[in-house]
XYZ file of C-alpha atoms in Angstrom:
727
model
C -178.714 -39.939 -12.781
C -178.826 -37.884 -16.001
C -181.194 -34.909 -16.255
C -181.653 -33.061 -19.529
C -184.950 -31.467 -18.493
C -186.618 -30.646 -15.126
C -189.972 -32.066 -16.279
C -190.077 -35.869 -16.578
C -191.540 -38.987 -15.079
C -189.449 -40.756 -12.474
C -189.769 -43.648 -10.069
C -187.571 -45.056 -7.359
C -187.871 -48.870 -7.100
C -187.877 -50.285 -3.602
C -186.351 -53.547 -2.400
C -189.834 -55.068 -2.322
C -190.456 -54.599 -6.061
C -188.023 -57.028 -7.792
C -190.283 -57.322 -10.823
C -189.989 -53.661 -11.727
C -189.622 -53.190 -15.492
C -186.397 -51.280 -14.941
C -184.678 -54.352 -13.409
C -184.403 -55.801 -16.887
C -181.700 -53.245 -17.658
C -179.090 -55.175 -15.680
C -177.078 -56.139 -18.864
C -176.838 -54.583 -22.290
C -177.554 -57.899 -23.998
C -180.945 -58.285 -22.365
C -182.212 -54.846 -23.361
C -181.004 -52.001 -25.544
C -182.806 -48.685 -25.366
C -184.302 -47.532 -28.638
C -186.114 -44.359 -29.563
C -189.428 -46.162 -29.651
C -188.714 -47.931 -26.388
C -187.741 -44.744 -24.624
C -190.895 -43.053 -25.841
C -193.050 -45.908 -24.646
C -191.269 -45.912 -21.303
C -191.817 -42.196 -20.966
C -195.513 -42.634 -21.621
C -195.984 -45.055 -18.705
C -197.516 -43.346 -15.642
C -195.719 -44.763 -12.649
C -196.947 -43.784 -9.187
C -194.583 -41.818 -6.969
C -193.790 -43.847 -3.897
C -193.264 -41.937 -0.632
C -190.271 -44.064 0.418
C -186.756 -43.315 -0.802
C -184.127 -46.044 -0.390
C -180.768 -45.069 0.986
C -177.861 -47.508 0.650
C -175.950 -48.368 3.793
C -172.210 -48.796 4.043
C -172.505 -52.609 3.519
C -173.683 -52.510 -0.081
C -172.673 -48.959 -0.979
C -169.735 -50.061 -3.151
C -171.831 -52.542 -5.130
C -174.589 -49.962 -5.495
C -172.192 -47.362 -6.865
C -170.493 -49.830 -9.240
C -173.761 -50.986 -10.788
C -174.959 -47.442 -11.144
C -171.800 -46.317 -12.917
C -171.814 -49.222 -15.338
C -175.456 -48.840 -16.180
C -175.120 -45.093 -16.660
C -172.227 -45.506 -19.086
C -174.098 -48.090 -21.141
C -177.220 -45.964 -21.425
C -175.294 -42.805 -22.313
C -173.392 -44.546 -25.077
C -176.575 -46.036 -26.464
C -178.402 -42.699 -26.467
C -175.501 -40.859 -28.088
C -175.170 -43.485 -30.823
C -178.867 -43.287 -31.673
C -178.845 -39.475 -31.629
C -181.610 -39.390 -29.009
C -181.773 -36.288 -26.798
C -184.993 -37.170 -25.030
C -184.924 -36.377 -21.273
C -184.132 -39.493 -19.286
C -184.187 -40.288 -15.592
C -181.820 -43.120 -14.813
C -182.389 -44.931 -11.519
C -179.775 -47.659 -10.841
C -181.088 -51.106 -9.968
C -180.816 -52.634 -6.553
C -178.054 -55.081 -5.864
C -178.863 -58.671 -5.165
C -177.446 -58.362 -1.661
C -179.717 -55.494 -0.625
C -182.269 -55.962 2.123
C -185.238 -53.769 3.021
C -184.010 -53.495 6.601
C -180.874 -51.746 5.402
C -182.811 -48.745 4.081
C -184.247 -45.738 5.845
C -187.659 -44.395 4.908
C -188.215 -40.597 4.836
C -191.705 -39.175 4.949
C -192.603 -36.602 2.320
C -193.337 -33.504 4.463
C -193.921 -31.171 1.517
C -196.538 -33.039 -0.427
C -199.357 -30.835 0.837
C -197.541 -27.526 1.268
C -199.036 -25.927 -1.804
C -202.545 -26.872 -0.860
C -202.012 -25.864 2.764
C -200.700 -22.458 1.714
C -203.666 -21.924 -0.552
C -205.951 -22.945 2.285
C -204.301 -20.507 4.694
C -204.468 -17.759 2.082
C -208.162 -18.361 1.468
C -208.802 -18.443 5.212
C -206.911 -15.162 5.699
C -208.800 -13.488 2.891
C -212.061 -14.719 4.338
C -211.128 -13.388 7.773
C -210.185 -10.009 6.339
C -213.407 -9.944 4.395
C -215.407 -10.669 7.533
C -213.528 -7.978 9.437
C -214.094 -5.514 6.622
C -217.788 -6.301 6.615
C -217.948 -5.913 10.385
C -216.160 -2.568 10.193
C -218.559 -1.444 7.488
C -221.505 -2.433 9.652
C -220.075 -0.479 12.593
C -219.373 2.532 10.375
C -222.875 2.428 8.890
C -224.391 2.186 12.328
C -222.368 5.142 13.616
C -223.353 7.244 10.619
C -227.025 6.293 10.862
C -227.186 6.927 14.603
C -225.615 10.353 14.229
C -227.866 11.257 11.333
C -230.972 10.124 13.232
C -230.044 12.108 16.337
C -229.295 15.252 14.334
C -232.631 14.909 12.524
C -234.498 14.540 15.823
C -232.726 17.610 17.250
C -233.714 19.686 14.239
C -237.332 18.542 14.486
C -237.393 19.529 18.159
C -235.822 22.883 17.272
C -238.508 23.556 14.676
C -241.188 22.629 17.205
C -239.755 25.175 19.654
C -239.652 27.866 16.990
C -243.342 27.340 16.236
C -244.324 27.627 19.925
C -244.830 31.170 21.214
C -243.825 30.244 24.756
C -240.185 30.352 25.749
C -240.621 27.332 27.984
C -239.440 24.067 26.436
C -242.069 21.346 26.719
C -243.125 18.085 25.123
C -240.691 16.009 23.126
C -238.475 19.041 22.658
C -237.567 18.934 26.346
C -235.542 15.788 25.626
C -233.103 17.829 23.585
C -233.365 21.467 24.754
C -233.503 23.388 28.022
C -234.406 26.979 28.863
C -231.810 29.033 30.752
C -231.757 32.614 31.963
C -230.033 34.964 29.589
C -229.898 38.717 30.156
C -233.548 39.870 30.537
C -235.185 36.718 29.209
C -234.607 33.054 28.518
C -232.641 31.247 25.866
C -233.294 27.735 24.625
C -230.079 25.730 24.268
C -229.109 22.116 23.804
C -229.402 20.084 26.985
C -226.224 18.632 28.563
C -227.437 15.048 27.973
C -227.985 15.839 24.305
C -224.483 17.273 24.004
C -223.021 14.107 25.493
C -224.862 11.922 22.944
C -223.905 14.113 19.999
C -220.255 14.233 21.006
C -220.080 10.464 21.463
C -221.738 9.656 18.118
C -219.740 12.315 16.323
C -216.519 10.875 17.661
C -217.488 7.397 16.411
C -218.441 8.741 12.994
C -215.097 10.551 12.667
C -213.200 7.411 13.708
C -215.091 5.448 11.046
C -214.462 8.132 8.439
C -218.177 8.700 7.878
C -218.564 12.325 8.891
C -219.143 13.197 5.267
C -222.426 11.265 5.323
C -223.999 14.157 7.210
C -224.813 17.133 4.965
C -222.575 20.135 5.525
C -225.637 22.336 6.030
C -226.790 20.147 8.903
C -223.387 20.283 10.564
C -223.336 24.077 10.239
C -226.750 24.238 11.862
C -225.565 21.950 14.664
C -222.599 24.259 15.284
C -224.960 27.231 15.490
C -227.058 25.462 18.122
C -223.948 24.686 20.145
C -222.770 28.271 19.842
C -225.709 29.428 21.979
C -224.111 27.825 25.035
C -220.938 29.789 24.352
C -223.003 32.957 24.132
C -224.456 32.256 27.560
C -220.948 31.640 28.915
C -219.710 35.034 27.757
C -222.508 36.791 29.662
C -222.125 34.739 32.849
C -220.423 36.152 35.931
C -217.819 33.570 36.918
C -215.312 35.617 38.886
C -214.439 34.106 42.259
C -214.404 36.335 45.340
C -212.424 35.310 48.420
C -214.930 37.033 50.733
C -217.906 34.918 49.709
C -220.046 33.029 52.145
C -221.172 29.455 51.720
C -224.388 30.531 49.951
C -222.479 32.769 47.573
C -220.116 29.966 46.682
C -223.015 27.532 46.100
C -224.565 30.049 43.690
C -221.222 30.299 41.913
C -221.068 26.508 41.578
C -224.490 26.582 39.888
C -223.230 29.179 37.432
C -220.223 27.036 36.615
C -222.648 24.391 35.360
C -223.290 26.628 32.340
C -219.535 26.858 31.850
C -219.230 23.062 31.777
C -222.083 22.864 29.246
C -220.383 25.503 27.119
C -217.143 23.494 27.111
C -219.066 20.417 25.970
C -220.529 22.497 23.146
C -217.053 23.740 22.271
C -215.863 20.140 21.957
C -218.588 19.415 19.399
C -217.823 22.557 17.402
C -214.096 21.824 17.234
C -214.651 18.128 16.550
C -216.804 18.972 13.525
C -214.034 21.233 12.262
C -211.520 18.403 12.633
C -213.752 15.834 10.947
C -214.386 17.958 7.853
C -211.574 20.487 7.931
C -211.617 20.712 4.117
C -215.011 22.451 4.326
C -214.160 26.078 5.023
C -217.736 26.925 5.971
C -217.433 24.544 8.942
C -214.446 26.500 10.292
C -215.795 30.050 10.678
C -213.462 32.417 12.462
C -216.253 33.924 14.587
C -217.327 30.628 16.168
C -213.748 29.520 16.760
C -212.993 32.849 18.389
C -215.950 32.281 20.731
C -214.531 28.859 21.626
C -211.111 30.289 22.485
C -212.581 33.221 24.418
C -214.900 30.942 26.392
C -212.073 28.547 27.219
C -209.856 31.422 28.319
C -212.602 32.792 30.557
C -213.144 29.448 32.294
C -209.416 29.075 32.907
C -208.977 32.626 34.183
C -212.101 32.977 36.338
C -212.723 29.424 37.550
C -209.761 27.072 37.298
C -206.708 29.205 38.105
C -208.190 30.716 41.335
C -209.015 27.198 42.538
C -205.491 25.970 41.722
C -203.829 28.898 43.496
C -206.001 28.672 46.645
C -204.110 27.512 49.751
C -205.427 26.529 53.186
C -203.148 28.984 55.030
C -203.728 31.991 52.807
C -206.124 34.835 53.455
C -208.598 33.114 51.163
C -208.672 29.924 53.207
C -212.472 30.004 53.220
C -212.414 29.595 49.462
C -210.131 26.600 49.872
C -212.545 24.930 52.270
C -215.616 25.761 50.180
C -214.013 24.581 46.946
C -212.798 21.388 48.627
C -216.409 20.572 49.442
C -217.255 20.867 45.713
C -214.164 19.103 44.383
C -216.203 17.042 41.896
C -217.764 20.067 40.171
C -214.514 21.991 39.912
C -212.649 18.878 38.782
C -215.104 18.485 35.903
C -214.248 21.975 34.702
C -210.563 21.082 34.535
C -211.382 17.842 32.714
C -213.609 19.507 30.118
C -211.143 22.346 29.562
C -208.332 19.854 29.010
C -210.346 17.953 26.410
C -211.144 21.119 24.485
C -207.472 22.080 24.518
C -206.471 18.668 23.159
C -208.898 19.091 20.287
C -207.421 22.516 19.583
C -203.976 20.916 19.300
C -205.350 18.536 16.681
C -207.118 21.387 14.898
C -203.909 23.412 14.743
C -202.305 20.637 12.750
C -205.074 20.594 10.130
C -206.471 24.100 9.782
C -204.758 27.432 9.187
C -206.079 29.747 11.904
C -206.379 33.505 11.922
C -203.663 35.478 13.679
C -206.081 36.802 16.309
C -207.037 33.273 17.303
C -203.403 32.160 17.406
C -202.489 35.090 19.634
C -205.362 34.318 22.010
C -204.260 30.684 22.208
C -200.687 31.716 22.960
C -201.682 34.058 25.772
C -203.832 31.674 27.794
C -201.539 28.682 27.118
C -198.409 30.517 28.284
C -200.255 31.877 31.303
C -201.167 28.354 32.400
C -197.518 27.338 32.305
C -196.605 29.801 35.026
C -199.492 29.220 37.441
C -198.033 28.204 40.777
C -199.312 24.772 41.686
C -199.368 23.395 45.231
C -196.243 21.838 46.721
C -198.060 18.992 48.478
C -201.323 17.167 47.900
C -202.838 18.462 51.109
C -202.350 22.029 49.897
C -204.135 21.316 46.600
C -207.902 21.226 46.094
C -207.887 19.076 42.954
C -204.544 17.343 43.300
C -201.200 18.312 41.857
C -201.173 16.040 38.815
C -204.638 17.017 37.612
C -203.521 20.521 36.794
C -200.144 19.307 35.548
C -201.986 17.364 32.856
C -203.693 20.549 31.741
C -200.355 22.351 31.717
C -198.863 19.673 29.493
C -201.698 20.188 27.045
C -200.977 23.919 27.105
C -197.359 23.082 26.287
C -198.590 21.004 23.322
C -200.571 24.013 22.054
C -197.496 26.247 22.196
C -195.351 23.634 20.474
C -197.939 23.144 17.721
C -198.108 26.893 17.055
C -194.313 27.163 17.176
C -193.996 24.352 14.649
C -196.619 25.498 12.170
C -196.219 29.267 12.311
C -192.513 30.222 12.233
C -193.393 33.913 12.322
C -194.730 33.406 15.860
C -191.497 31.963 17.242
C -189.837 35.202 18.401
C -192.999 36.225 20.232
C -193.302 32.832 21.931
C -189.682 32.886 23.115
C -190.020 36.424 24.435
C -193.233 35.631 26.318
C -191.767 32.509 27.908
C -188.476 34.089 28.904
C -190.208 37.222 30.144
C -192.430 35.138 32.409
C -189.590 33.126 33.960
C -189.504 35.304 37.050
C -192.967 33.997 37.917
C -191.553 30.512 38.417
C -191.127 29.299 41.988
C -187.470 28.809 42.888
C -187.976 26.655 45.969
C -189.967 23.578 46.759
C -190.869 20.429 44.861
C -193.306 22.231 42.598
C -190.352 23.705 40.726
C -189.801 20.298 39.070
C -193.033 18.470 38.312
C -192.443 17.354 34.724
C -191.688 13.651 35.025
C -189.493 11.950 32.430
C -189.714 8.342 31.296
C -186.856 7.332 33.622
C -188.547 8.896 36.661
C -186.443 12.066 36.727
C -188.306 15.336 37.249
C -187.455 18.674 35.649
C -189.141 22.040 35.287
C -191.974 22.197 32.820
C -190.539 25.347 31.274
C -187.180 23.591 30.743
C -188.929 20.789 28.887
C -190.824 23.342 26.799
C -187.705 25.324 25.841
C -185.890 22.164 24.777
C -188.843 21.007 22.705
C -189.076 24.384 21.003
C -185.398 24.330 20.076
C -185.741 20.795 18.745
C -188.677 22.039 16.697
C -186.517 24.888 15.375
C -184.275 22.262 13.779
C -187.275 20.572 12.169
C -188.488 21.809 8.789
C -191.728 23.757 8.877
C -194.671 22.373 6.958
C -194.188 25.200 4.510
C -190.417 25.341 4.528
C -190.397 28.496 2.416
C -191.795 30.408 5.388
C -188.442 30.173 7.113
C -186.838 32.749 4.853
C -189.715 35.207 5.266
C -189.405 35.612 9.037
C -188.195 38.874 10.470
C -186.597 38.093 13.797
C -186.986 41.076 16.098
C -185.900 40.539 19.682
C -185.218 43.041 22.431
C -181.725 43.647 23.759
C -180.927 41.751 26.936
C -178.618 42.755 29.727
C -175.014 41.806 30.274
C -173.230 40.015 27.451
C -176.431 39.157 25.634
C -176.978 40.647 22.230
C -179.765 40.412 19.715
C -179.178 38.327 16.634
C -182.027 39.868 14.678
C -179.851 41.552 12.081
C -177.756 38.430 11.573
C -180.811 36.232 11.187
C -182.495 38.629 8.784
C -179.356 38.787 6.674
C -179.024 35.024 6.774
C -182.613 34.598 5.645
C -182.617 37.256 2.946
C -179.186 37.084 1.348
C -178.236 33.456 1.802
C -181.297 31.548 0.702
C -184.344 31.538 -1.439
C -186.815 28.688 -1.547
C -188.532 27.364 -4.595
C -191.879 25.602 -4.673
C -190.285 22.240 -3.919
C -188.658 23.479 -0.734
C -185.133 23.348 -2.123
C -182.901 26.398 -1.911
C -181.178 28.059 -4.804
C -178.524 30.741 -4.553
C -179.540 34.263 -5.422
C -177.135 34.502 -8.330
C -178.410 31.274 -9.863
C -175.014 29.541 -9.890
C -176.468 26.442 -8.211
C -179.661 26.390 -10.202
C -178.619 23.398 -12.249
C -181.023 20.640 -13.195
C -179.798 17.978 -10.820
C -177.058 19.440 -8.647
C -174.930 17.321 -6.383
C -176.576 15.394 -3.586
C -174.129 16.872 -1.120
C -174.861 20.476 -2.100
C -178.627 20.057 -2.007
C -178.528 18.347 1.366
C -176.114 20.907 2.789
C -178.361 23.797 1.795
C -181.401 22.572 3.654
C -179.712 20.977 6.678
C -177.554 24.051 7.304
C -180.563 26.369 7.469
C -182.350 24.165 9.976
C -179.289 23.605 12.160
C -178.498 27.313 12.216
C -182.005 28.170 13.369
C -181.770 25.744 16.295
C -178.286 26.983 17.243
C -179.313 30.652 17.179
C -182.449 29.985 19.223
C -180.344 28.136 21.797
C -177.881 31.010 21.934
C -180.691 33.502 22.420
C -182.151 31.582 25.361
C -178.750 31.190 27.024
C -177.827 34.831 26.509
C -181.104 35.960 28.023
C -180.675 33.817 31.140
C -176.987 34.591 31.579
C -177.497 38.305 31.008
C -180.103 38.458 33.777
C -178.133 36.190 36.126
C -174.935 38.253 35.887
C -176.646 41.167 37.625
C -178.274 39.064 40.349
C -177.002 37.061 43.304
C -178.189 33.917 44.973
C -179.161 35.838 48.108
C -180.891 38.680 46.270
C -184.552 39.200 45.554
C -184.190 38.607 41.827
C -184.642 34.926 40.971
C -182.626 34.892 37.743
C -179.489 33.332 39.265
C -181.571 30.581 40.848
C -183.404 30.034 37.570
C -180.137 29.722 35.649
C -178.830 27.141 38.101
C -182.070 25.158 37.959
C -182.128 25.328 34.174
C -178.541 24.091 33.992
C -179.314 21.238 36.408
C -182.239 20.213 34.209
C -179.914 20.134 31.206
C -177.475 17.947 33.144
C -180.306 15.539 33.954
C -181.240 15.297 30.267
C -177.687 14.941 28.940
C -177.498 11.644 27.091
C -181.271 11.155 27.040
C -182.228 10.311 23.413
C -185.635 11.955 23.781
C -184.116 15.386 24.532
C -181.123 15.840 22.183
C -181.314 19.649 22.215
C -180.116 19.623 25.844
C -176.591 19.085 24.531
C -176.950 22.025 22.155
C -178.030 24.294 25.019
C -175.141 23.092 27.172
C -172.686 23.859 24.383
C -174.103 27.377 24.122
C -173.933 27.750 27.907
C -170.330 26.539 28.009
C -169.360 29.014 25.277
C -171.009 31.835 27.189
C -169.269 30.900 30.457
C -165.921 30.712 28.694
C -166.454 34.184 27.249
C -167.184 35.530 30.731
C -164.012 34.021 32.190
C -161.798 35.220 29.362
C -163.439 38.649 29.173
C -163.549 41.661 31.461
C -166.535 40.627 33.551
C -167.020 41.241 37.248
C -165.744 38.873 39.907
C -169.228 37.560 40.824
C -169.899 36.842 37.144
C -166.622 34.908 36.815
C -167.378 32.960 39.967
C -170.762 32.029 38.503
C -169.078 30.909 35.269
C -166.513 28.781 37.092
C -169.197 27.168 39.217
C -171.319 26.259 36.202
C -168.310 24.932 34.267
C -167.425 22.752 37.231
C -170.951 21.365 37.270
C -170.680 20.680 33.529
C -167.445 18.778 33.996
C -169.019 16.631 36.673
C -172.059 15.921 34.481
C -169.845 14.946 31.536
C -167.823 12.586 33.746
C -171.014 10.924 34.926
C -172.179 10.556 31.326
C -168.907 8.884 30.296
C -169.100 6.505 33.268
C -172.690 5.684 32.393
C -171.732 5.016 28.769
C -168.912 2.701 29.848
C -171.289 0.797 32.093
C -173.795 0.455 29.265
C -171.028 -0.737 26.918
C -170.050 -3.462 29.365
C -173.670 -4.555 29.410
C -173.522 -5.047 25.642
C -170.944 -7.797 26.096
C -173.607 -10.163 27.414
C -175.763 -9.681 24.302
C -175.239 -11.638 21.100
C -177.079 -9.376 18.662
C -175.259 -7.860 15.707
C -176.136 -4.317 16.710
C -174.724 -4.838 20.216
C -171.356 -5.899 18.868
C -171.408 -3.042 16.381
C -172.087 -0.448 19.070
C -169.495 -1.971 21.355
C -166.873 -1.713 18.626
C -167.787 1.905 17.909
C -167.455 2.782 21.589
C -164.072 1.050 21.840
C -162.863 2.962 18.798
C -164.099 6.175 20.398
C -162.166 5.493 23.590
C -159.037 4.666 21.538
C -159.400 7.837 19.490
C -159.608 5.888 16.227
C -163.303 6.460 15.530
C -164.016 8.213 12.254
C -167.055 10.454 11.951
C -168.120 8.748 8.746
C -168.591 5.508 10.670
C -171.480 7.110 12.578
C -173.332 8.329 9.487
C -174.198 5.121 7.638
C -177.824 4.254 6.961
C -177.754 1.362 9.464
C -175.646 3.242 11.994
C -176.323 4.847 15.389
C -178.559 7.623 14.057
C -181.020 5.152 12.632
C -180.907 3.024 15.783
C -181.810 6.027 17.927
C -184.647 7.030 15.627
C -186.035 3.496 15.590
C -185.999 3.586 19.378
C -187.879 6.885 19.426
C -190.458 5.517 17.013
C -190.958 2.465 19.200
C -191.341 4.611 22.339
C -194.048 6.837 20.974
C -194.667 7.148 17.257
C -197.290 9.846 17.639
C -195.995 11.786 20.654
C -194.968 15.362 20.120
C -191.834 15.125 22.331
C -190.365 12.177 20.435
C -191.555 13.655 17.159
C -189.484 16.791 17.656
C -186.521 14.650 18.748
C -186.774 12.504 15.615
C -186.759 15.543 13.347
C -183.875 17.061 15.306
C -181.771 13.906 14.848
C -182.717 13.808 11.180
C -181.461 17.369 10.697
C -178.209 16.716 12.571
C -177.671 13.512 10.613
C -178.206 15.348 7.336
C -175.901 18.179 8.411
C -173.090 15.781 9.293
C -173.531 13.782 6.097
C -173.339 16.980 4.042
C -169.973 17.816 5.643
C -168.379 14.533 4.567
C -165.278 14.943 2.428
C -166.995 13.328 -0.520
C -170.287 11.758 -1.441
C -169.148 9.827 -4.466
C -170.178 6.273 -3.707
C -173.662 5.170 -4.808
C -174.652 4.286 -1.241
C -173.584 7.745 -0.068
C -175.694 9.433 -2.721
C -178.629 7.212 -1.785
C -178.216 8.168 1.871
C -178.143 11.866 0.990
C -181.274 11.527 -1.137
C -183.083 9.675 1.658
C -182.208 12.304 4.242
C -183.167 15.157 1.947
C -186.487 13.478 1.245
C -187.063 13.168 4.976
C -186.294 16.839 5.552
C -188.688 17.989 2.860
C -191.526 15.721 4.003
C -190.943 16.057 7.789
C -190.985 12.244 7.878
C -189.029 9.312 6.617
C -189.381 5.585 6.016
C -187.190 3.394 8.202
C -187.957 0.386 6.024
C -186.242 1.794 2.938
């Protein structure tokens, strides 16, 4: 077969078509191809038959011989005539061929093009229908919210026109009258707040909050603020000497607190939905929200959580147990408001007074002593633990967004450690994904240190922080002067977040990829390392002056903190545990080699022994996991197995761990798959990204194109606090 062009007519004759015009080409004498004949042959439209003959071994030799002879004759004829017209040459069938000797193949691709077009049209139609349905849902959510807001405003105007303070008529569907100081105040009814919050949430999810005029949303916030005003004037303090009637009256007053928390949810949700509108985020209203939430937690929730059946306030325990539903609703509403505040922190820059208020009540919740058993708890252990986790999210969000608040947060947490219980199951109620439990404060400290290694949203803020920390006892020293010097003399940030040296020597147009990456990764890694050292020095300094049998709990707390770190060693979701253990090991080594007291050296030896045991268990666990990879056939399994074998042999090179498709990326893909939006895994991802970048920047050379590309990718991830695994 000769092909001079991919576009031509062709036809395969079958054994059942002996009268095909092409069978006349058996001998050169019977037919000679001419230019006119070839053109006329090309013009004939032959149908394409779906059957393709295949010669069997019986007549294969004859078939090949005829084909070769015929091909040679046609080629010679075409060359002699100077014809370069595309030709398809199909050899004739031999006289000995039989139809039964051929195999017929069905054409499976004849309709592929049309089928693909059909699927494409069907997909586009489906997407169009879904888009139309989503638009209908969004329009309905916007219209329902707008209608309800309009009806509320009409009822409000009707109340304003009436001289009586009593709500009546249609206005009673939306407003209620409550006692306030010496008179009555008309506020939104609880049922109305539920409807508004539900429709507002749907409108925000559909992205249609902007359909409501900003003036109307401001007016709605003002109406909700009245419930917060009532909350501030309410007496919610709980007295352990109350009778049953007194406690029932207190439960009725807490109803206004629940209504105020519902109003706070609407106010904060409006701020989240249209956070670009500054007039929807007034500092005064937000301050009322935080103050009201703090009052409910301090006066209502914490006394209920701390009540025990065997304490002197056992009557309160019994009375509150009889009203478990009402008090449980307070915890639920408070938790929802706190979750919205976490989301608001990510979108809106808050005033320092509001941030400080959030820090105080969030940190206080972390150190409330929960019950050890369910029978000793009014609401249940896990109900309050959920609220404490949300408080931890608030602290982490502030720590991440406002670097200037980090020293204060660390000092408040470490200064409150003595309030932690050192005995009982309640000391470890933070459950990990593998079922292990650790202290909540241990989880918080690790998350904060992982966040220290993550770039702030405004990375230039890092060099403007003045770290001022008090001196701690023992061998602990403040690093404030070192950190200030590091921030002021070492680095300066430009508007793109990249650092330039103060003398301008590195202020070249492009700069090397290694130098740029090293600048940014080193700053972030140093911040995490110094924060870890500060925490360890604080704990060790207090523990060196205390004993296990003494009244001071610092030695117990250090042991429990170290045990939590051992439990997290090797867990990909808590990588900063290794950093803290390294700092702890360095501190213990300094105690042993220095001139410390005998009890301090005994403490150091005991902790080092525990570290050695934990490391041995980690190695054994890694070997067991490596053996499990042998039963898997995936490429990554074999790759990891080889890396581990090289590590055991001592032949593993650090550069082998730093490639784009290497272990760092595998761990980060795992963290993304576990929880792409969770704050714990988010801080772990950024921590690994910083460590990866730091190690890449310390490579001997970044000369290869793939190395430069890796450095650019990591630097882009550091500057944007995110990265694209699909690159």
